[in-house]
Coordinates of C-alpha atoms in Angstrom, one line a residue:
Chain A
M6 CA 0.9 25.8 53.4
E7 CA -1.0 23.0 51.0
K8 CA -2.7 25.5 49.6
E9 CA -0.4 27.9 48.2
V10 CA 1.6 25.3 47.0
M11 CA -1.4 23.4 44.9
S12 CA -2.2 27.5 44.0
S13 CA 2.1 27.8 43.1
L14 CA 1.6 24.9 40.8
K15 CA -1.9 26.1 38.9
M16 CA -0.2 30.0 38.3
A17 CA 2.8 27.8 37.0
G18 CA 1.2 25.6 34.5
N19 CA -1.2 28.8 33.5
I20 CA 2.0 30.7 32.9
L21 CA 3.4 27.4 30.9
C22 CA 0.4 27.4 28.9
S23 CA 0.2 30.6 28.1
A24 CA 3.4 30.3 26.7
S25 CA 3.3 27.4 25.1
S26 CA -0.1 29.3 23.6
F27 CA 1.9 32.3 22.0
I28 CA 5.1 30.0 20.9
R29 CA 2.3 28.2 18.8
K30 CA 0.8 31.3 18.1
C31 CA 3.9 32.3 16.8
I32 CA 5.1 29.7 14.9
F33 CA 1.4 29.5 13.6
G34 CA 2.0 32.9 12.1
D35 CA 5.6 32.1 10.5
L36 CA 3.4 28.8 8.7
R37 CA 1.3 31.2 7.4
V38 CA 4.1 33.1 5.6
G39 CA 4.2 30.4 3.0
P40 CA 1.4 28.6 1.5
I41 CA -1.2 26.9 4.1
P42 CA -2.9 23.6 2.3
N43 CA -6.3 24.1 2.1
H44 CA -7.0 20.1 3.0
I45 CA -4.9 18.0 5.2
A46 CA -6.6 14.1 5.6
F47 CA -4.9 11.7 8.6
I48 CA -4.7 8.2 8.0
M49 CA -4.4 7.9 11.7
D50 CA -2.4 4.7 12.1
G51 CA -0.9 3.1 15.8
N52 CA -3.6 3.3 18.2
R53 CA -3.7 -0.1 18.3
R54 CA 0.3 -0.5 19.0
Y55 CA -0.3 3.0 21.8
A56 CA -2.8 0.9 23.4
K57 CA -0.5 -1.7 23.8
K58 CA 2.1 0.5 25.1
Q59 CA -0.4 2.2 27.5
K60 CA -1.7 -1.1 28.5
L61 CA -5.4 -0.3 27.5
S62 CA -8.4 -3.0 27.4
H63 CA -10.7 -3.5 25.0
D64 CA -13.4 -1.4 26.8
G65 CA -11.5 0.7 29.2
A66 CA -11.9 -1.6 31.9
A67 CA -8.5 -1.8 33.4
G68 CA -8.9 2.5 33.7
G69 CA -7.4 5.1 31.2
G70 CA -10.2 4.6 28.9
G71 CA -11.1 2.6 26.3
R72 CA -8.0 2.2 23.4
Y73 CA -9.2 4.2 20.6
D74 CA -10.6 7.4 23.4
A75 CA -7.0 8.9 22.8
G76 CA -7.3 8.8 19.0
F77 CA -10.5 10.6 18.9
W78 CA -8.3 13.6 21.6
A79 CA -5.7 13.5 19.2
L80 CA -8.4 14.0 15.8
M81 CA -9.8 17.2 18.4
V82 CA -6.8 18.3 18.9
M83 CA -5.8 18.4 15.3
L84 CA -8.9 19.6 14.3
L85 CA -8.2 22.8 16.8
Y86 CA -4.6 23.2 15.1
C87 CA -6.0 22.9 11.9
Q88 CA -8.6 25.4 12.5
E89 CA -6.1 28.0 13.7
L90 CA -3.9 27.9 11.1
G91 CA -6.6 27.6 8.6
V92 CA -6.9 24.7 7.0
K93 CA -10.2 24.6 5.8
Y94 CA -10.9 20.6 4.7
I95 CA -9.7 17.6 7.4
T96 CA -9.8 14.5 6.4
A97 CA -9.5 11.1 8.6
Y98 CA -9.5 7.4 7.9
A99 CA -11.5 6.4 10.8
F100 CA -12.3 3.1 9.8
S101 CA -11.3 1.0 6.3
I102 CA -14.0 -1.8 5.3
D103 CA -11.2 -4.4 5.3
N104 CA -10.9 -3.8 9.2
F105 CA -14.4 -6.3 9.1
K106 CA -12.0 -8.7 8.9
R107 CA -10.3 -8.6 12.0
K108 CA -11.2 -10.3 15.5
P109 CA -15.0 -9.1 16.2
E110 CA -14.6 -8.4 19.3
E111 CA -12.0 -5.6 18.5
V112 CA -14.6 -4.5 15.7
E113 CA -17.4 -4.4 18.1
S114 CA -15.3 -2.6 20.1
L115 CA -14.4 0.4 18.0
M116 CA -17.6 0.4 16.5
A117 CA -18.7 0.8 20.5
S118 CA -16.3 3.6 21.3
M119 CA -17.2 5.6 17.8
L120 CA -20.8 5.5 19.0
E121 CA -20.1 6.7 22.8
K122 CA -18.0 9.6 21.2
F123 CA -21.1 11.0 19.3
H124 CA -22.1 13.1 21.6
L125 CA -19.1 14.9 22.6
L126 CA -18.1 15.0 18.7
D127 CA -21.5 17.3 18.1
I128 CA -20.4 19.0 21.2
L129 CA -17.2 20.0 19.6
V130 CA -18.2 20.6 16.1
K131 CA -21.1 22.7 17.2
R132 CA -18.8 24.8 19.4
L133 CA -16.4 25.3 16.3
A134 CA -18.6 25.5 13.5
V135 CA -17.5 22.8 12.0
R136 CA -19.4 21.1 9.4
V137 CA -18.9 16.8 9.3
H138 CA -19.3 14.5 6.5
F139 CA -19.2 10.9 7.0
V140 CA -18.4 9.0 3.6
G141 CA -17.7 5.6 3.0
N142 CA -20.8 2.3 2.4
L143 CA -22.4 3.3 5.3
E144 CA -24.8 0.4 5.0
L145 CA -22.6 -1.3 6.3
L146 CA -22.6 0.2 10.0
S147 CA -25.3 -0.6 11.9
N148 CA -28.9 1.1 11.8
E149 CA -26.9 2.7 15.2
L150 CA -24.3 4.6 13.9
R151 CA -25.6 5.3 10.5
A152 CA -28.1 7.1 12.0
S153 CA -26.6 9.0 14.3
A154 CA -23.9 9.7 11.3
M155 CA -26.5 10.8 9.6
E156 CA -28.1 13.1 12.7
L157 CA -24.3 14.5 12.5
M158 CA -24.3 15.8 9.1
E159 CA -27.8 17.5 9.0
A160 CA -27.2 19.0 12.3
T161 CA -24.0 20.8 10.9
A162 CA -24.9 20.7 7.2
A163 CA -25.2 25.1 7.5
Y164 CA -21.7 25.6 9.2
S165 CA -18.6 26.4 7.0
K166 CA -15.9 27.7 9.1
S167 CA -14.5 24.2 9.0
V168 CA -15.0 20.9 7.1
L169 CA -14.6 17.8 8.4
T170 CA -14.5 14.2 6.7
I171 CA -14.6 10.9 8.5
C172 CA -13.7 7.9 6.1
I173 CA -16.0 5.0 8.4
A174 CA -16.5 1.9 6.0
Y175 CA -14.2 3.5 3.5
T176 CA -12.1 2.1 0.8
S177 CA -10.7 3.7 -1.9
R178 CA -11.4 0.8 -4.4
D179 CA -15.0 0.7 -3.1
E180 CA -15.7 3.8 -3.9
I181 CA -14.5 4.2 -7.3
L182 CA -16.6 1.3 -8.1
H183 CA -19.1 2.9 -6.4
A184 CA -18.6 6.3 -8.9
V185 CA -18.3 4.1 -11.7
R186 CA -21.6 2.0 -11.5
E187 CA -23.3 5.9 -10.8
S188 CA -21.6 6.7 -13.8
C189 CA -22.4 3.5 -16.0
E190 CA -26.2 3.6 -14.6
Q191 CA -26.2 7.5 -15.7
K192 CA -24.7 7.4 -18.7
R193 CA -27.0 4.2 -19.6
I194 CA -30.2 6.3 -18.9
D195 CA -29.1 9.0 -21.0
L196 CA -28.4 6.9 -23.8
E197 CA -31.8 5.4 -23.5
F198 CA -33.8 8.6 -23.3
D199 CA -31.5 10.2 -26.2
N200 CA -30.5 12.9 -23.7
D201 CA -26.8 12.1 -24.8
D202 CA -25.4 10.4 -27.9
D203 CA -21.7 10.8 -27.2
N204 CA -20.7 7.1 -25.9
E205 CA -17.5 8.6 -23.6
I206 CA -17.8 8.7 -19.8
K207 CA -15.5 11.7 -18.8
L208 CA -13.6 12.3 -15.7
M209 CA -15.5 15.0 -14.0
K210 CA -18.7 12.4 -14.4
V211 CA -16.8 9.9 -12.8
E212 CA -15.2 12.4 -10.3
K213 CA -18.6 14.0 -9.1
N214 CA -19.8 10.7 -8.5
M215 CA -16.9 10.3 -5.2
Y216 CA -17.9 10.0 -2.1
M217 CA -15.5 12.8 -1.5
A218 CA -16.5 14.7 -3.8
V219 CA -17.6 16.9 -0.9
A220 CA -14.3 18.3 -0.3
P221 CA -11.2 19.6 -2.4
D222 CA -8.2 16.6 -3.0
P223 CA -6.0 16.5 0.1
D224 CA -2.7 19.0 -0.4
I225 CA -0.9 16.9 2.5
I226 CA -2.1 13.2 3.2
I227 CA -0.4 12.5 6.4
R228 CA 0.7 8.9 8.0
T229 CA 0.9 8.3 11.3
G230 CA 2.8 4.4 12.9
G231 CA 5.5 4.9 10.8
E232 CA 4.4 3.1 7.6
N233 CA 4.6 4.4 4.2
R234 CA 1.8 3.2 2.3
L235 CA -2.0 4.4 1.4
S236 CA -4.1 1.3 2.7
N237 CA -6.2 1.6 -0.2
F238 CA -7.0 5.9 0.9
L239 CA -7.8 8.3 -1.4
L240 CA -6.4 6.9 -4.5
W241 CA -7.7 8.9 -6.7
Q242 CA -7.8 12.0 -4.7
S243 CA -4.1 11.4 -3.4
C244 CA -2.6 11.7 -7.8
W245 CA -0.8 15.1 -6.5
S246 CA -0.6 15.5 -2.9
H247 CA 2.3 15.7 -0.6
L248 CA 2.9 12.6 1.4
H249 CA 4.3 12.5 5.2
S250 CA 4.1 9.8 7.1
M251 CA 5.6 9.7 10.6
W252 CA 6.7 7.4 13.1
V253 CA 4.3 9.2 15.9
L254 CA 1.6 6.9 16.4
W255 CA -1.6 8.6 16.2
P256 CA -2.6 9.1 19.7
E257 CA 0.8 10.9 20.6
I258 CA 0.7 13.1 17.3
G259 CA 1.5 16.6 18.5
V260 CA 2.1 20.0 16.8
W261 CA 5.4 19.7 15.8
N262 CA 4.1 16.8 13.9
L263 CA 2.0 18.6 11.9
V264 CA 4.4 21.9 11.7
F265 CA 7.3 20.0 10.3
A266 CA 4.6 18.1 7.8
I267 CA 3.5 22.2 6.6
L268 CA 7.1 23.0 6.3
N269 CA 7.8 19.9 4.0
F270 CA 4.5 20.8 2.1
Q271 CA 5.7 24.6 2.0
R272 CA 8.9 23.3 0.7
N273 CA 8.3 20.7 -1.7
K274 CA 4.6 22.8 -3.0
T275 CA 7.0 25.8 -4.2
Y276 CA 9.4 23.8 -6.2
H277 CA 5.6 21.9 -7.7
L278 CA 3.6 24.9 -8.3
E279 CA 6.6 26.2 -10.3
M280 CA 6.9 23.0 -12.5
R281 CA 2.9 23.2 -12.8
K282 CA 2.6 26.4 -13.9
K283 CA 5.2 26.1 -16.8
E284 CA 3.7 23.4 -17.9
K285 CA 0.7 25.0 -18.3
E286 CA 2.5 28.2 -19.8
L287 CA 3.8 25.7 -22.8
Chain B
M186 CA 11.5 6.4 -20.4
P187 CA 13.3 4.1 -23.6
F188 CA 14.8 1.0 -22.4
S189 CA 18.2 0.5 -24.3
L190 CA 19.1 -2.8 -22.8
H191 CA 22.9 -4.4 -22.8
F192 CA 23.6 -6.8 -21.1
S193 CA 26.8 -6.9 -21.7
P194 CA 29.4 -6.5 -18.7
T195 CA 31.7 -4.2 -21.0
P196 CA 30.0 -1.8 -22.9
L197 CA 30.7 -1.9 -26.2
I198 CA 31.6 2.5 -26.8
T199 CA 33.8 3.0 -23.4
A200 CA 33.4 6.8 -22.4
P201 CA 34.7 8.5 -19.7
S202 CA 31.7 7.7 -17.2
P203 CA 30.5 11.3 -16.4
L204 CA 29.9 9.4 -12.5
S205 CA 33.9 9.1 -11.8
K206 CA 34.6 13.2 -11.9
P207 CA 32.9 16.1 -9.8
F208 CA 30.0 16.3 -12.2
F209 CA 31.1 20.2 -12.4
L210 CA 34.0 19.1 -14.2
V211 CA 32.4 17.1 -16.4
P212 CA 31.5 19.0 -19.9
Y213 CA 29.7 16.4 -22.0
Y214 CA 27.9 13.1 -21.2
H215 CA 28.7 10.4 -24.3
T216 CA 25.9 7.3 -24.3
L217 CA 27.1 4.1 -24.6
H218 CA 25.2 3.3 -27.6
A219 CA 27.5 3.3 -30.8
P220 CA 27.2 6.5 -33.0
K221 CA 25.7 6.4 -36.6
S222 CA 28.5 5.2 -38.9
P223 CA 28.2 4.9 -42.7
L224 CA 28.2 1.0 -42.6
C225 CA 25.7 -0.4 -44.5
S226 CA 22.8 -0.9 -42.2
S227 CA 23.1 -5.7 -42.6
T228 CA 27.9 -4.7 -41.7
E229 CA 26.9 -1.9 -38.4
H230 CA 23.8 -4.0 -37.3
A231 CA 26.5 -7.5 -37.3
L232 CA 29.0 -5.5 -35.2
T233 CA 26.8 -3.8 -33.5
H234 CA 25.6 -7.2 -32.1
Q235 CA 28.3 -9.3 -32.2
G236 CA 29.4 -7.5 -29.2
K237 CA 26.3 -7.6 -27.2
Q238 CA 26.3 -11.9 -28.1
E239 CA 29.7 -12.3 -26.8
A240 CA 28.9 -10.4 -23.5
F241 CA 25.8 -12.1 -23.6
D242 CA 27.9 -15.3 -23.3
R243 CA 29.9 -14.2 -20.7
R244 CA 27.2 -13.8 -18.4
P245 CA 27.9 -15.5 -14.9
E246 CA 26.5 -19.1 -15.1
D247 CA 24.7 -18.1 -11.6
S248 CA 23.1 -15.3 -12.7
Q249 CA 20.3 -15.8 -9.8
T250 CA 22.6 -14.9 -6.7
L251 CA 21.6 -12.2 -4.0
P252 CA 23.2 -9.4 -2.7
L253 CA 23.9 -10.1 0.9
G254 CA 20.4 -8.9 3.3
L255 CA 17.9 -10.1 0.7
R256 CA 15.6 -12.3 0.8
R257 CA 14.7 -14.3 -2.3
D258 CA 11.4 -15.3 -0.8
A259 CA 10.2 -11.8 -0.2
M260 CA 11.1 -10.2 -3.3
P261 CA 8.7 -8.2 -4.8
S262 CA 7.3 -9.8 -8.0
H263 CA 6.1 -6.4 -9.5
V264 CA 8.0 -3.5 -8.9
A265 CA 7.0 0.2 -10.4
V266 CA 9.6 3.3 -10.9
I267 CA 8.5 6.6 -11.0
M268 CA 11.6 7.7 -13.0
D269 CA 11.9 11.1 -11.6
G270 CA 15.0 13.8 -12.1
N271 CA 16.7 13.3 -15.6
R272 CA 15.8 17.1 -16.4
R273 CA 17.1 18.5 -13.2
W274 CA 21.2 16.0 -13.3
A275 CA 20.9 17.7 -16.7
R276 CA 20.4 21.3 -15.3
L277 CA 22.8 20.6 -12.5
R278 CA 25.5 19.7 -15.1
D279 CA 24.9 22.4 -17.2
L280 CA 24.3 20.0 -19.7
P281 CA 21.2 19.8 -22.5
V282 CA 17.5 18.5 -21.2
R283 CA 18.0 15.5 -23.5
S284 CA 21.7 14.4 -22.4
G285 CA 19.1 13.9 -18.6
Y286 CA 17.0 11.5 -20.5
E287 CA 19.6 9.2 -22.4
A288 CA 21.4 9.4 -18.7
G289 CA 18.0 8.4 -18.0
V290 CA 18.4 5.2 -20.4
E291 CA 21.3 3.9 -18.7
S292 CA 19.3 3.8 -15.5
L293 CA 16.5 1.8 -16.8
R294 CA 18.8 -0.6 -18.6
K295 CA 20.9 -1.0 -15.1
I296 CA 17.4 -1.7 -13.0
V297 CA 16.4 -3.9 -15.6
E298 CA 19.3 -6.1 -15.9
I299 CA 19.1 -6.2 -12.0
C300 CA 15.6 -6.9 -12.1
C301 CA 16.1 -10.6 -14.6
K302 CA 18.9 -11.2 -12.0
W303 CA 17.4 -11.3 -9.0
G304 CA 14.3 -12.3 -9.6
I305 CA 12.1 -9.2 -9.8
K306 CA 9.1 -10.5 -12.5
V307 CA 7.5 -7.0 -13.4
L308 CA 8.8 -4.0 -14.0
S309 CA 6.5 -1.1 -14.4
V310 CA 7.7 2.9 -15.5
F311 CA 6.0 5.4 -15.4
A312 CA 8.0 6.8 -19.1
F313 CA 5.5 9.5 -20.4
S314 CA 2.9 10.7 -18.4
S315 CA -0.4 12.4 -20.1
D316 CA 0.5 15.7 -18.1
N317 CA 3.7 15.3 -20.1
W318 CA 2.0 16.5 -23.1
F319 CA 2.0 20.3 -21.9
R320 CA 6.1 20.1 -22.0
P321 CA 7.9 22.2 -25.1
K322 CA 7.4 20.2 -28.3
V323 CA 10.8 20.4 -29.2
E324 CA 11.2 18.0 -25.8
V325 CA 8.1 15.7 -26.4
E326 CA 9.6 15.3 -30.2
F327 CA 13.2 14.1 -28.8
L328 CA 11.5 11.9 -26.2
M329 CA 8.7 10.5 -28.6
S330 CA 12.3 9.7 -31.1
L331 CA 14.1 8.0 -27.9
F332 CA 11.2 5.8 -27.2
E333 CA 11.3 4.8 -31.1
R334 CA 15.2 4.9 -31.2
G335 CA 15.6 2.4 -28.0
M336 CA 12.8 -0.1 -29.0
Q337 CA 14.0 -0.1 -32.7
E338 CA 17.6 -0.9 -31.0
D339 CA 16.6 -3.8 -28.3
T340 CA 14.4 -5.7 -30.0
G341 CA 17.0 -8.2 -30.6
I342 CA 17.8 -8.5 -26.7
F343 CA 14.0 -9.0 -25.9
F344 CA 13.9 -11.9 -27.6
R345 CA 17.3 -13.1 -26.9
E346 CA 16.6 -12.8 -23.2
N347 CA 12.5 -13.4 -22.8
I348 CA 11.6 -10.5 -21.9
R349 CA 8.0 -9.6 -22.8
I350 CA 7.5 -5.5 -23.3
S351 CA 3.8 -4.3 -22.7
V352 CA 2.8 -0.4 -23.0
I353 CA 0.0 1.1 -21.5
G354 CA -1.9 4.4 -21.8
D355 CA -3.7 6.5 -24.6
L356 CA -1.1 5.0 -27.5
T357 CA -3.8 6.8 -30.0
K358 CA -1.9 10.6 -29.4
L359 CA 1.6 8.8 -29.9
P360 CA 2.8 9.7 -33.7
K361 CA 1.6 6.6 -36.2
A362 CA 4.9 5.6 -36.5
L363 CA 5.7 4.8 -32.7
Q364 CA 2.0 3.4 -32.3
E365 CA 2.9 0.7 -35.0
L366 CA 6.2 -0.4 -33.9
M367 CA 5.2 -0.4 -29.7
V368 CA 1.8 -2.8 -30.6
N369 CA 4.1 -4.9 -33.0
L370 CA 6.6 -5.1 -30.5
E371 CA 3.8 -6.1 -28.0
E372 CA 2.6 -8.9 -30.0
A373 CA 5.9 -10.5 -30.8
T374 CA 7.1 -10.8 -26.9
K375 CA 3.7 -11.4 -25.9
N376 CA 4.6 -14.9 -25.6
N377 CA 8.0 -14.4 -23.6
T378 CA 8.0 -15.0 -19.9
R379 CA 11.1 -14.4 -18.0
F380 CA 10.5 -10.9 -17.2
Q381 CA 7.7 -8.0 -18.3
L382 CA 8.7 -4.7 -18.8
I383 CA 5.9 -2.6 -18.5
V384 CA 6.3 1.0 -19.7
A385 CA 3.4 3.9 -19.4
V386 CA 3.6 6.1 -21.8
S387 CA 0.8 8.9 -22.2
Y388 CA -0.9 7.2 -19.1
S389 CA -2.2 8.0 -15.7
G390 CA -3.9 7.1 -13.3
H391 CA -6.8 8.8 -13.8
Y392 CA -7.3 8.0 -17.4
D393 CA -6.9 4.2 -16.7
V394 CA -10.1 4.3 -14.3
V395 CA -11.8 6.0 -17.2
Q396 CA -11.3 4.3 -20.2
A397 CA -12.3 1.2 -17.7
C398 CA -15.3 3.0 -17.0
Q399 CA -16.2 3.6 -20.7
R400 CA -15.6 0.1 -21.4
L401 CA -17.7 -1.0 -19.2
A402 CA -20.4 1.4 -19.5
L403 CA -20.2 0.1 -23.5
K404 CA -20.8 -3.5 -21.9
A405 CA -24.1 -2.5 -19.8
K406 CA -25.2 0.0 -23.0
C407 CA -25.5 -4.1 -25.0
G408 CA -26.4 -4.9 -22.0
L409 CA -24.2 -7.7 -21.3
I410 CA -23.7 -6.9 -17.8
E411 CA -25.4 -4.7 -15.2
P412 CA -24.1 -1.2 -13.8
S413 CA -25.0 -2.8 -9.9
D414 CA -23.0 -5.8 -11.1
I415 CA -19.4 -3.7 -11.8
N416 CA -16.9 -5.4 -9.0
V417 CA -13.5 -5.7 -8.4
S418 CA -12.3 -8.3 -10.5
L419 CA -14.9 -6.4 -13.7
M420 CA -12.8 -3.5 -13.0
E421 CA -9.2 -5.3 -13.2
Q422 CA -10.3 -6.8 -16.3
E423 CA -10.7 -3.3 -18.1
L424 CA -8.0 -1.6 -16.3
E425 CA -5.0 -1.5 -18.6
T426 CA -2.6 -3.3 -16.2
N427 CA -4.7 -6.9 -16.9
C428 CA -1.6 -7.4 -18.8
T429 CA 0.1 -8.9 -16.5
E430 CA -0.1 -11.9 -14.5
F431 CA 0.7 -9.3 -11.1
P432 CA -0.9 -6.5 -12.2
H433 CA -0.3 -4.8 -8.3
P434 CA 2.9 -3.4 -7.7
D435 CA 4.3 -4.7 -4.6
L436 CA 6.9 -1.5 -3.7
L437 CA 6.9 1.7 -5.7
I438 CA 10.1 3.7 -6.1
R439 CA 10.1 7.6 -6.7
T440 CA 13.3 9.5 -7.0
S441 CA 14.7 13.0 -7.1
G442 CA 13.2 13.3 -3.7
E443 CA 9.4 13.7 -4.4
F444 CA 6.9 12.8 -1.9
R445 CA 3.7 11.9 -4.4
I446 CA 2.6 9.8 -6.7
S447 CA 1.6 12.6 -9.8
N448 CA -0.9 10.4 -10.5
F449 CA 0.7 7.0 -11.5
M450 CA -1.5 4.1 -11.1
L451 CA -3.8 4.8 -8.7
W452 CA -5.9 1.8 -7.7
Q453 CA -3.0 -0.7 -8.4
L454 CA -1.4 1.5 -5.8
A455 CA -3.5 0.7 -3.0
Y456 CA -1.9 -2.0 -0.8
T457 CA 1.7 -0.6 -2.4
E458 CA 4.8 0.2 0.0
L459 CA 6.1 3.3 -1.2
F460 CA 9.7 4.0 -1.1
F461 CA 11.0 8.0 -1.7
A462 CA 14.8 8.1 -3.1
Q463 CA 16.6 11.4 -2.9
S464 CA 19.3 10.9 -5.4
L465 CA 18.2 11.0 -9.2
W466 CA 16.4 8.6 -11.5
P467 CA 20.4 9.0 -13.4
D468 CA 21.7 8.3 -10.4
F469 CA 19.9 5.7 -9.3
G470 CA 21.8 2.0 -9.2
E471 CA 22.0 -0.7 -8.2
A472 CA 23.4 0.3 -4.4
E473 CA 20.3 2.5 -4.3
F474 CA 17.8 0.2 -5.8
L475 CA 19.2 -2.4 -2.9
K476 CA 18.3 0.4 -0.5
A477 CA 14.7 0.4 -1.9
L478 CA 14.5 -3.2 -1.6
L479 CA 16.1 -4.0 1.6
A480 CA 13.4 -1.7 3.2
F481 CA 10.6 -3.0 1.7
Q482 CA 11.7 -6.6 3.3
Q483 CA 11.5 -5.0 6.1
R484 CA 8.0 -3.6 5.9
Q485 CA 4.9 -5.9 7.7
R486 CA 2.1 -5.9 5.0
R487 CA -1.2 -6.2 6.4
Y488 CA -3.1 -5.2 3.5
G489 CA -5.7 -3.0 6.0
V490 CA -6.8 -5.5 8.1

């Protein structure tokens, strides 16, 4: 009797999954009628509030997993949906340089959680043929974390179906400063060896030295957690991005949040593209 | 956008406000400026400014009263505005584009007055972007003449109201006469302390960072600094917002329902609270501004921590 109940429940679950998968495919098909963003960036805010809600501890000792596990799975799910939709570049703001100012035990817990997830990430990205970049001031990370990051970048260098960029030990101002230093150093060398007698540094040169030169500018920047600010994320690259803030906490983000963000982008992009086209025509 | 400031509660020339009728019934929009008259310039000047002076003398004694709900201790020091929607505003009313810009001037005037009243120290406005040079030549020329006219007309007000004017952007692209006017006005008002209006003309966030980079490269070439010495402080000294004590806006408001920064002050907006208003800039008034400030005061600012 119990076996029959379990079997029925399993069948019902499979039917629901298939049904929801079918509905999702239909919605995605409709979305593809309009312009699909080439690059979506996520500010993954709300993990701590979610953990407080779920009463999760730093290390998962109270059961229910560590407090950042749900955030990791949310990123993987978004990666899957974006790949299905045809969004080639996904960028996630995993850890800001400013986050080092948090309580030491919190920073340690986050670093440990990230290190722990590398193995899982390795399996998933290879399965999905996703190239991974880690961008930021990687010198600020522990040797172990930095080595794991470099290893994963090398292992996935040949993949090209999607590109996942994880911003870690990153702030946009640090990135801009790095690019400015590199540009000034290159200009000084060029002038010393008479390779270049033009004192000007062009925009392209500064852009080439950005950490985020591995991806085009984001079409949409999605921020969860309800705040409406960039928090030192992709300041240079966000100049024409559609900014979308949502109240949902990052671990709770779902397919409908993504669909809504893209619909908003499509609504605004048409007008914006029109304006940009008119400006260029003239 | 040009800044034509009248601090008078009663306008000099009364004209039917376009907002008092549904917009589709309004044939023409009349500005509140006095039309050009055949009077000699000194008489015209005296008449024009007499009204302003009288109105200035009638200013309420307590000009620092805040609306209900706003907290003085949580007022932003620096507010930045992307004044979007002027052309759409004009198109919706079947008016020429220049009417939209003139309506935008009125709106800016009101907001500057409110900022002075409510104790905001700096207001930055995105008047003309580097990308706007691609607009029709006629429109660009009109905007340049509007800037020139606005500055000339309101110089007296800036001195009387103790307002400092700063202009940021690539001024080399502007007409020579306008460049001179702007530079002179900046110099003449640099010691004014009550309020600072920063007007971004021929400006973009990318331009600002690149020009700072060029200045730092020049210093490195002259041996004054090493490229490896370049830090946040050195960078901020070279950015165009070095003209103010509060270079980072606390609040950015963008009107017209667009959800983008459009290349405005990128470095400076790292921790700025963003507010996107649905109304078009000429319709953005005290009520909407209050809404933005109230929303700002509810936010919890963590500065990335």
